[in-house]
XYZ file of C-alpha atoms in Angstrom:
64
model
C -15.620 -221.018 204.030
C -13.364 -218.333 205.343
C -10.438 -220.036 203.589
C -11.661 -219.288 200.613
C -12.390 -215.788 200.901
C -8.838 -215.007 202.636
C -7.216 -217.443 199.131
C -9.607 -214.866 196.970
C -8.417 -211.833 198.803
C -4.569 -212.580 198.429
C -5.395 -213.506 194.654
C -7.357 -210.204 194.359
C -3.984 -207.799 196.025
C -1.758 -209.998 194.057
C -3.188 -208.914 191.062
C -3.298 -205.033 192.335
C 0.140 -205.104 192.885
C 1.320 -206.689 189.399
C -1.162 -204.100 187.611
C 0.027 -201.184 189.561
C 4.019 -202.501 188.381
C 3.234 -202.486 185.074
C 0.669 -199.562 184.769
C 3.864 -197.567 183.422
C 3.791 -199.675 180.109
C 0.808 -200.292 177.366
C -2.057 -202.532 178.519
C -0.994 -205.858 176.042
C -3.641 -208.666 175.589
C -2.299 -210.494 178.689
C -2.703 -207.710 180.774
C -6.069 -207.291 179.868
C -6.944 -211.594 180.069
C -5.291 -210.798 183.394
C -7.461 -208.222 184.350
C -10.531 -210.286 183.153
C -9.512 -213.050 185.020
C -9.742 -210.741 188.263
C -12.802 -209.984 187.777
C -13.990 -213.314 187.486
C -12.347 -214.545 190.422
C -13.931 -211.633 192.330
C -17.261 -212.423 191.218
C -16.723 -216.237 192.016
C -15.148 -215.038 195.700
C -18.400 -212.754 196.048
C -20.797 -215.766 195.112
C -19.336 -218.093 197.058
C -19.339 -216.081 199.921
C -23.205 -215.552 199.090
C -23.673 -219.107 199.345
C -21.918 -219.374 202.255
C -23.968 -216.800 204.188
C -27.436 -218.850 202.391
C -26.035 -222.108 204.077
C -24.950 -220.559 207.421
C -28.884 -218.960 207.464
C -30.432 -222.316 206.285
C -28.751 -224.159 209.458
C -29.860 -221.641 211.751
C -32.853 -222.218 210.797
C -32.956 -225.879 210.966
C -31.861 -225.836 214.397
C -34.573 -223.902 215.800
C-alpha cells in the first residue's frame, strides 16, 4: 500500500515542478487537462489510502 502512495507523491511533485516551469507563460488547454489530471490522481492517491487504512482496521479487528 505504501508503494502507491510514495508512486502518487512523486506524480503529485512532478507535476509541481512542471507547473511552477511554465507558470511564466499562458495557462493553454494542456496545462489545464494537466492540472485536472492532478487532481484526480490526488483524489485517487487519497482514496486509496482511505481504503487502505479501512482494510488495515478490518484485520485488526479480525484478529482479536
Amino acid at each position: 500500500m505504501m508503494k502507491i502512495g510514495r508512486n502518487i507523491a512523486v506524480v503529485l511533485a512532478a507535476g509541481i515542478l512542471i507547473s511552477g516551469l511554465s507558470g511564466c507563460q499562458k495557462e493553454g488547454p494542456a496545462e489545464r487537462a494537466g492540472k485536472e489530471m492532478d487532481k484526480a490522481v490526488e483524489n485517487a492517491g487519497k482514496q486509496i489510502e482511505k481504503a487502505g487504512e479501512k482494510i488495515q482496521d478490518a484485520a485488526k479487528d479480525a484478529r482479536k
